[in-house]
Short mmCIF file of C-alpha atoms and ligand atoms in Angstrom, two decimals:
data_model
loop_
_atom_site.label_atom_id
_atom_site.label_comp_id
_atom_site.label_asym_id
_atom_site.label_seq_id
_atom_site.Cartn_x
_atom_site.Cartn_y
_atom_site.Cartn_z
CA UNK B 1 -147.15 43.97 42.98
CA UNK B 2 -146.83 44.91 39.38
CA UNK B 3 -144.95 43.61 36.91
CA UNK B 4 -143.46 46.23 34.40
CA UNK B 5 -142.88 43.86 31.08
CA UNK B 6 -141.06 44.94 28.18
CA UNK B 7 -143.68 43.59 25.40
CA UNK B 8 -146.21 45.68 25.86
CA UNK B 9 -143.56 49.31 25.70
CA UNK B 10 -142.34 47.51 22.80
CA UNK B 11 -145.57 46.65 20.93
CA UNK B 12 -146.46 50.43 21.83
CA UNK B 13 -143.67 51.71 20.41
CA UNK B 14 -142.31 49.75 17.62
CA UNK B 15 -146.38 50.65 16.04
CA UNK B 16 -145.82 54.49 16.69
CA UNK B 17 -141.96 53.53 15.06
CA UNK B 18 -143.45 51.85 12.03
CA UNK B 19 -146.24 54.51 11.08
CA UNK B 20 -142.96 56.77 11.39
CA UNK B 21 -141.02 55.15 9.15
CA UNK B 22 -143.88 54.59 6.43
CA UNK B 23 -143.87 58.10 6.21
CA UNK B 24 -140.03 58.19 5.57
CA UNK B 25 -140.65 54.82 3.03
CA UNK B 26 -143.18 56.96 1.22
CA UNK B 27 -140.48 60.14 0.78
CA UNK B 28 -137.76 56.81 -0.83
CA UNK B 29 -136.61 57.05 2.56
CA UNK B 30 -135.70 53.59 4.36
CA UNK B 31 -134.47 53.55 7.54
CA UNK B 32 -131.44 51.66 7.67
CA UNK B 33 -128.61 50.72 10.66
CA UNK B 34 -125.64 49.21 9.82
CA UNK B 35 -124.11 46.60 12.28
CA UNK B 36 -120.25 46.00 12.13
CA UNK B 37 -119.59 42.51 14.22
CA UNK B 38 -116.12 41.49 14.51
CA UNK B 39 -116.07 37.68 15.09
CA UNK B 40 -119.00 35.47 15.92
CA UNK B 41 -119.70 36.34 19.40
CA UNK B 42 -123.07 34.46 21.07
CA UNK B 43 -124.16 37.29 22.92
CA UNK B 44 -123.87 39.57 19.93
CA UNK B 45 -125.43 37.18 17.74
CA UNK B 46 -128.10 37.08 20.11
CA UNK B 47 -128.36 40.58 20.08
CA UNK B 48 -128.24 40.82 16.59
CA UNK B 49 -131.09 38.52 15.88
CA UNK B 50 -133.39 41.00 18.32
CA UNK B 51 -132.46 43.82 16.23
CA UNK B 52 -133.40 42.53 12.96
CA UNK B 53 -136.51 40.92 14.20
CA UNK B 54 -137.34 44.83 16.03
CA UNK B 55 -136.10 46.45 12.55
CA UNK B 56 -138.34 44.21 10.32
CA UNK B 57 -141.35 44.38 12.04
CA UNK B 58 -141.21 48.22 11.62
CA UNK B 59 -140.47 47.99 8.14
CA UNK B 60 -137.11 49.35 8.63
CA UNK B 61 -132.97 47.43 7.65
CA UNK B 62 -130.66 45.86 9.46
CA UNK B 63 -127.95 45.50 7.21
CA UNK B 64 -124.79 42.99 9.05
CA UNK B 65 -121.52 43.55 8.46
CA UNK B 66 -119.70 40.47 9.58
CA UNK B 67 -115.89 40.74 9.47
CA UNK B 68 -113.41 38.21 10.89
CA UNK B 69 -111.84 37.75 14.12
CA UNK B 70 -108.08 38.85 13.05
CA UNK B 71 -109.64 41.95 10.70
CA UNK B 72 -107.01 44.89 10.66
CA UNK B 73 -107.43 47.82 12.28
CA UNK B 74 -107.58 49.48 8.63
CA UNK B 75 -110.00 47.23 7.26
CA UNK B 76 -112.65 47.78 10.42
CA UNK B 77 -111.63 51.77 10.24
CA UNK B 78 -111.92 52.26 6.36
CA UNK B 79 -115.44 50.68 6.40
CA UNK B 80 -116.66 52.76 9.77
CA UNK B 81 -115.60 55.60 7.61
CA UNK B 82 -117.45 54.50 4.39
CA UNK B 83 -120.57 53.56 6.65
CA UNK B 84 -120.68 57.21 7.73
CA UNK B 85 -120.11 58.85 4.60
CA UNK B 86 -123.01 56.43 2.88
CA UNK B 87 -126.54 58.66 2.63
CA UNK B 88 -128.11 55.09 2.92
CA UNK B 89 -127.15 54.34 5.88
CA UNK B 90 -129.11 56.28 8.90
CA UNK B 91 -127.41 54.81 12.23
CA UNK B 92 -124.18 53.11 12.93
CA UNK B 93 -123.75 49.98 15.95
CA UNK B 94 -120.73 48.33 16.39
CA UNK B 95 -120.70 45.39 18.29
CA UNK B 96 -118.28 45.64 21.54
CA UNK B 97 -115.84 44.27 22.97
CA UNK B 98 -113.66 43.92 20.16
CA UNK B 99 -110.68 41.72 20.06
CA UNK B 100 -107.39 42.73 21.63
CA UNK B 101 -105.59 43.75 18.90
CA UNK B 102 -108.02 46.09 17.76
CA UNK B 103 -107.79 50.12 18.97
CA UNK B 104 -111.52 50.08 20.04
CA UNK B 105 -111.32 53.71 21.34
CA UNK B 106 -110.15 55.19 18.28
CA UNK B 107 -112.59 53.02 16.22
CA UNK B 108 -115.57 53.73 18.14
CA UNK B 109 -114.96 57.79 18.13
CA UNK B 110 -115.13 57.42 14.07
CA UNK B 111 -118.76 57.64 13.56
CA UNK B 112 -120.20 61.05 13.70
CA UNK B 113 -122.76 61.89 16.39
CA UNK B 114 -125.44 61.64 14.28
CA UNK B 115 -125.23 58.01 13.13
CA UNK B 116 -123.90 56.97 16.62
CA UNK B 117 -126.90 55.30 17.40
CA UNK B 118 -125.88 53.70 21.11
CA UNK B 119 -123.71 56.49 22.06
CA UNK B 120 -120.64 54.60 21.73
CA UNK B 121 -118.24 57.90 20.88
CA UNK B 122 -116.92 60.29 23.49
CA UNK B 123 -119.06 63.31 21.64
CA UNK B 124 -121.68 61.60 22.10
CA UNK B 125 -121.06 61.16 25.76
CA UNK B 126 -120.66 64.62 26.20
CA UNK B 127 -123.90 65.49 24.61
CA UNK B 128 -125.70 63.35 27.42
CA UNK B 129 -124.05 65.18 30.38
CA UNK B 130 -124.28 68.23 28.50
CA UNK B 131 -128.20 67.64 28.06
CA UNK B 132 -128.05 69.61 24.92
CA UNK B 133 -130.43 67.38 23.10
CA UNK B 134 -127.41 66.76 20.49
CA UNK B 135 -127.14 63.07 19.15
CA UNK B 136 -128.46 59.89 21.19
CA UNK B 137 -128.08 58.79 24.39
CA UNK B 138 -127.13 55.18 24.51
CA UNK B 139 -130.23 52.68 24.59
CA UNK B 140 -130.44 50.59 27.51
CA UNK B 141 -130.18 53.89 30.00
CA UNK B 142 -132.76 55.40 27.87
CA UNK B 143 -135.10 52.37 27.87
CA UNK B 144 -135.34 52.51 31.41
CA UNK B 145 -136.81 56.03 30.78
CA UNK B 146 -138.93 54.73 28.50
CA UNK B 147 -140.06 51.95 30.06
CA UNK B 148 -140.76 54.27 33.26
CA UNK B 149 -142.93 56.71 31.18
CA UNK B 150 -145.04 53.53 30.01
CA UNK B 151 -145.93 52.79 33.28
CA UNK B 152 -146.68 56.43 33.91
CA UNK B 153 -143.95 56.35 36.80
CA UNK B 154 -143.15 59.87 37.34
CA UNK B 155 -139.58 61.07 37.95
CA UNK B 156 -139.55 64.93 38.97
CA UNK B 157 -138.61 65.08 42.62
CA UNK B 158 -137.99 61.26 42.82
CA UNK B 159 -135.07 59.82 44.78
CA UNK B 160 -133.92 57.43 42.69
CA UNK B 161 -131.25 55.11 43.55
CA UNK B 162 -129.05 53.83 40.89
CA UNK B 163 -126.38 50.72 41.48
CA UNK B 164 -123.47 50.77 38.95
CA UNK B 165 -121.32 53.88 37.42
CA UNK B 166 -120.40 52.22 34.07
CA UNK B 167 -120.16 54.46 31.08
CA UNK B 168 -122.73 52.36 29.23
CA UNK B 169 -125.14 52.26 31.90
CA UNK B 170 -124.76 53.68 35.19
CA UNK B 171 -123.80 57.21 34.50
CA UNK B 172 -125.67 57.48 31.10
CA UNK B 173 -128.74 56.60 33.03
CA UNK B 174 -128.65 59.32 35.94
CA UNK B 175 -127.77 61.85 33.41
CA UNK B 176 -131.30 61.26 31.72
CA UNK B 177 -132.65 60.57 35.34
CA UNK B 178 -131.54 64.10 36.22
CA UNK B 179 -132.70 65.68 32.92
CA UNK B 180 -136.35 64.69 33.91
CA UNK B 181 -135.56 66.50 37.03
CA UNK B 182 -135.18 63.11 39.53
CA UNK B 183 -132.77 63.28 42.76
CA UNK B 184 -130.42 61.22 41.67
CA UNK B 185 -128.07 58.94 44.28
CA UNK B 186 -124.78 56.83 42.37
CA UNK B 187 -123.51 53.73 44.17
CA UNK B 188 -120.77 51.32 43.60
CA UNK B 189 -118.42 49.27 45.02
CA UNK B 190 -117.08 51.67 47.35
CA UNK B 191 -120.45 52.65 48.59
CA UNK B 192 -120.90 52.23 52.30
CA UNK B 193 -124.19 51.52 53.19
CA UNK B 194 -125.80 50.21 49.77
CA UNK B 195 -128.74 48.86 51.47
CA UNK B 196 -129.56 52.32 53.26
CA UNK B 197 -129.13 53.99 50.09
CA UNK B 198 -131.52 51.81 48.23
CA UNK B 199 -133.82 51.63 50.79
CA UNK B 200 -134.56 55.50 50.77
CA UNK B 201 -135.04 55.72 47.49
CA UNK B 202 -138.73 55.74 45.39
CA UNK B 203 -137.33 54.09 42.43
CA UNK B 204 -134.08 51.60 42.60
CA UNK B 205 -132.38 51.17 39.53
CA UNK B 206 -129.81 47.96 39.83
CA UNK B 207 -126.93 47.98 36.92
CA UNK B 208 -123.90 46.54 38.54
CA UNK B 209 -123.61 43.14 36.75
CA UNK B 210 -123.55 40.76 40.20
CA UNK B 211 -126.37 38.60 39.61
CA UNK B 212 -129.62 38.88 42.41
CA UNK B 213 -127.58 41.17 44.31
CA UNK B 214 -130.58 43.50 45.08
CA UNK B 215 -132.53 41.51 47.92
CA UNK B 216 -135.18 42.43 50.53
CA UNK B 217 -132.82 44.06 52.87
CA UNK B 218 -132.34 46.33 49.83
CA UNK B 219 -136.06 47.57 49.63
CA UNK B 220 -138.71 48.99 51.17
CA UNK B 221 -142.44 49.12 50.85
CA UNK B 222 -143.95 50.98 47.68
CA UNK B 223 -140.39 51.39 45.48
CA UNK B 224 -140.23 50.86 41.68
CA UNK B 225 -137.58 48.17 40.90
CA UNK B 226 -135.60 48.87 37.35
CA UNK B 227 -133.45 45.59 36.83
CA UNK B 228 -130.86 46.37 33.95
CA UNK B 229 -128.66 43.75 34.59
CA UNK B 230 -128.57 40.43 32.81
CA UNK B 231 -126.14 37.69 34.22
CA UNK B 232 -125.80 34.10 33.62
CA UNK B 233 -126.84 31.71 36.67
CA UNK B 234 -126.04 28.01 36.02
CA UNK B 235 -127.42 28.72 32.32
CA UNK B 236 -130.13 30.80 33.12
CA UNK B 237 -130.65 34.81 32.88
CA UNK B 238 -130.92 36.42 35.82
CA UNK B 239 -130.86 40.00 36.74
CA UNK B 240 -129.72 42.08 39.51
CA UNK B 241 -132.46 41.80 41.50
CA UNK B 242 -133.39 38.73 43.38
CA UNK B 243 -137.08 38.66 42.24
CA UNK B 244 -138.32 36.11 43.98
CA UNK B 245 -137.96 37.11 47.27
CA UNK B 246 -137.96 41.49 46.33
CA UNK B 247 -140.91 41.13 44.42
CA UNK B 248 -143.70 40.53 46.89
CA UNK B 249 -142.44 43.71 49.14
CA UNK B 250 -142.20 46.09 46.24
CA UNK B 251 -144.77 48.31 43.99
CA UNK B 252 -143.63 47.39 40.73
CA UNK B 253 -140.35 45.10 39.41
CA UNK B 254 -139.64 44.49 35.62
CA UNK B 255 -138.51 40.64 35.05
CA UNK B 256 -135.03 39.46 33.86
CA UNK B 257 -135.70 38.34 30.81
CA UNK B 258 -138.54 40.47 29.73
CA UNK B 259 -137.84 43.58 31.32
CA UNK B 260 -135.62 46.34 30.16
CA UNK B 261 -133.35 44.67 27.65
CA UNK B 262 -136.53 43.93 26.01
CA UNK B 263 -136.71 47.73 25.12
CA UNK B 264 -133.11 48.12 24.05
CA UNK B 265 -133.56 47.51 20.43
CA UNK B 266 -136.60 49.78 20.40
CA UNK B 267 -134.42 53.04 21.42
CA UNK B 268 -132.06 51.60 18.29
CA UNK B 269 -134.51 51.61 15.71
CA UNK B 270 -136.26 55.09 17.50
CA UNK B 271 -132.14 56.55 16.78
CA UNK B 272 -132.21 55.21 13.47
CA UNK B 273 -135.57 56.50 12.29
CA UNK B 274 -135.23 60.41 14.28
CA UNK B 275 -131.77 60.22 11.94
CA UNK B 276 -133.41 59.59 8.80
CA UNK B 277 -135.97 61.99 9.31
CA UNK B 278 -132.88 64.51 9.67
CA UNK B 279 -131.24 63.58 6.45
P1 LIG R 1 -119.91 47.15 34.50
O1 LIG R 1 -119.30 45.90 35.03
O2 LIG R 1 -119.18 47.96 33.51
O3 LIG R 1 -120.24 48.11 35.74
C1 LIG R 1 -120.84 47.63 36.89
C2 LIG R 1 -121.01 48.74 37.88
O4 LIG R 1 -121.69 48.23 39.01
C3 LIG R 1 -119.69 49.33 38.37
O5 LIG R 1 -119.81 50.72 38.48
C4 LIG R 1 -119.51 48.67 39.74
O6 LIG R 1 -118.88 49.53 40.69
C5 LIG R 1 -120.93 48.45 40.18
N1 LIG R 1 -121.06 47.28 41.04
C6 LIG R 1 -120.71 46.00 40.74
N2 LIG R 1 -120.95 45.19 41.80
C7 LIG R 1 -121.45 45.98 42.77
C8 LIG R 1 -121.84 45.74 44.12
N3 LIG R 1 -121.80 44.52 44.65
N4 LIG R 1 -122.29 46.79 44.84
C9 LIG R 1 -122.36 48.05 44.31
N5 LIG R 1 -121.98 48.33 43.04
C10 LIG R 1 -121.52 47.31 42.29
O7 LIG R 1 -121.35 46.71 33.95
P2 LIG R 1 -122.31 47.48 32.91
O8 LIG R 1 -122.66 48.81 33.42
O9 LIG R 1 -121.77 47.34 31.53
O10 LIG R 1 -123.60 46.54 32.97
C11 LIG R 1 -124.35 46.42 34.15
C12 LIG R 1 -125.39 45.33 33.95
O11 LIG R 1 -126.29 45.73 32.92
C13 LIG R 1 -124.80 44.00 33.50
O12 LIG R 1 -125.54 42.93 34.10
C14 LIG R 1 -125.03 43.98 32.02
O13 LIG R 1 -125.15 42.68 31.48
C15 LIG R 1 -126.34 44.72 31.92
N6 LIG R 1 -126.54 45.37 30.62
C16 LIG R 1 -127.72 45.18 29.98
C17 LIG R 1 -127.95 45.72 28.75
C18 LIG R 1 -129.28 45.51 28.10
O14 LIG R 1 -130.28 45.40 28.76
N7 LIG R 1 -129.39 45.49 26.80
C19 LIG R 1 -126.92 46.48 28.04
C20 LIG R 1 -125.75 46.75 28.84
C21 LIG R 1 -125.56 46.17 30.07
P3 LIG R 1 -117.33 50.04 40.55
O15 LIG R 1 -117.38 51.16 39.55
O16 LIG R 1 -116.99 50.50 41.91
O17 LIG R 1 -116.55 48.85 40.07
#
């Protein structure tokens, strides 16, 4: 069994990012994403801390913008707005979900497609099922690609199997499956036979958010295991994928932590530096 691990797609990358962005620094060019958090949420702190860390080690910004938890709808729109019109900045990421009281869908369809740089507006959307190579697709779909292209895994003709229809993940993901000309199967809930489906499939990718739900009834001999989710198991990560017991029975399996999510904030900074090329 092999273990696909995000550190070395990261290492990869993030070099090839950096020499990039060197180019850019030596044009007075510096790459530069703005995060808006609302509040002081862990997970997005967490989150936040990766992205600096992946920004700074390519030589690119990070720049926060913290507001607080009752912020006006105004307030959060007038500075979306100012964030887009700013030359400085290259890529936009607003941390979600915001509070209640906030109109997230017409906040998040502010930014133009350009600076969107995790797909969060409806244009942006459309560009992925449209395949038109307009804007950027959101990250953690398209570090699965990446991730698969690493390992040299490739997709035209596959069956691929993916668990979960979310607009973040799910459907982003077999969009960009599909693009690199994969046969692409979508379950959820209302699936019938999950394990058949998964079982005929070369490459399984689980994104449904139920922790270890992917177990050896699920697989079958040879199959490429993409693991997207990340759940919380008596204070431990977990993904979607029972490893333990898939693991031995499969080709390859990325790890939960150190699997995809690991690439996430590599397709960020790879938004934010194709942008500033662009301006
Ligand atoms: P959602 O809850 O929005 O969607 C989950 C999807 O999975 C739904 O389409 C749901 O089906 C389907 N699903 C849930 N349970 C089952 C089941 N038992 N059998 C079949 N299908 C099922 O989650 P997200 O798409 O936002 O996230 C999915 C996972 O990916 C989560 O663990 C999340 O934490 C992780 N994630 C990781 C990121 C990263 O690596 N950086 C970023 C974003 C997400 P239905 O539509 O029928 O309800």
């Amino acid at each position: 069994m092999r273990e696909f691990r995000a550190k070395p797609v990261v290492e990869a990358l993030t070099q090839e990012y950096k020499e990039q962005a060197d180019k850019l620094k030596s044009r007075g060019v510096v790459p530069a994403l703005a995060i808006v958090r609302v509040g002081k949420r862990e997970d997005d702190l967490a989150y936040e801390r990766g992205i600096i860390k992946r920004f700074e080690s390519a030589g690119c910004e990070a720049k926060v913008h913290e507001l607080p938890e009752d912020v006006t709808f105004e307030t959060v729109r007038d500075l979306l707005i100012q964030l887009d019109k700013d030359e400085k900045v290259h890529g936009i990421l607003m941390f979600r979900p915001l509070p209640k009281h906030l109109d997230e869908d017409a906040l998040r369809n502010l930014v133009s497609a350009g600076k969107d740089a995790d797909c969060m507006s409806d244009i942006n959307a459309a560009h992925v099922f449209a395949q038109d190579g307009v804007g950027y697709p959101p990250c953690t779909p398209e570090a699965v690609i990446e991730m698969l292209r690493f390992y040299e895994v490739p997709l035209k003709g596959k069956r691929v199997t993916v668990v979960g229809r979310s607009m973040v993940v799910g459907k982003p993901l077999a969009m960009l499956l599909l693009k690199e000309n994969a046969t692409v199967t979508i379950c959820h809930t209302r699936t019938v036979d999950l394990e058949a489906e998964c079982q005929r499939a070369d490459i399984i990718c689980a994104a449904a958010g139920a922790p270890r739900m992917i177990g050896p009834d699920h697989v079958s001999e040879g199959q490429i295991i993409m693991d997207v989710g990340i759940n919380m198991v008596d204070g431990k990560l977990c993904g979607d994928v029972d490893y333990d017991a898939v693991s031995p029975l499969v080709d390859a399996i990325t790890p939960v932590p150190g699997g995809v999510g690991g690439v996430t904030t590599a397709m960020l900074l790879k938004h934010v530096i194709a942008s500033a090329k662009g301006m």
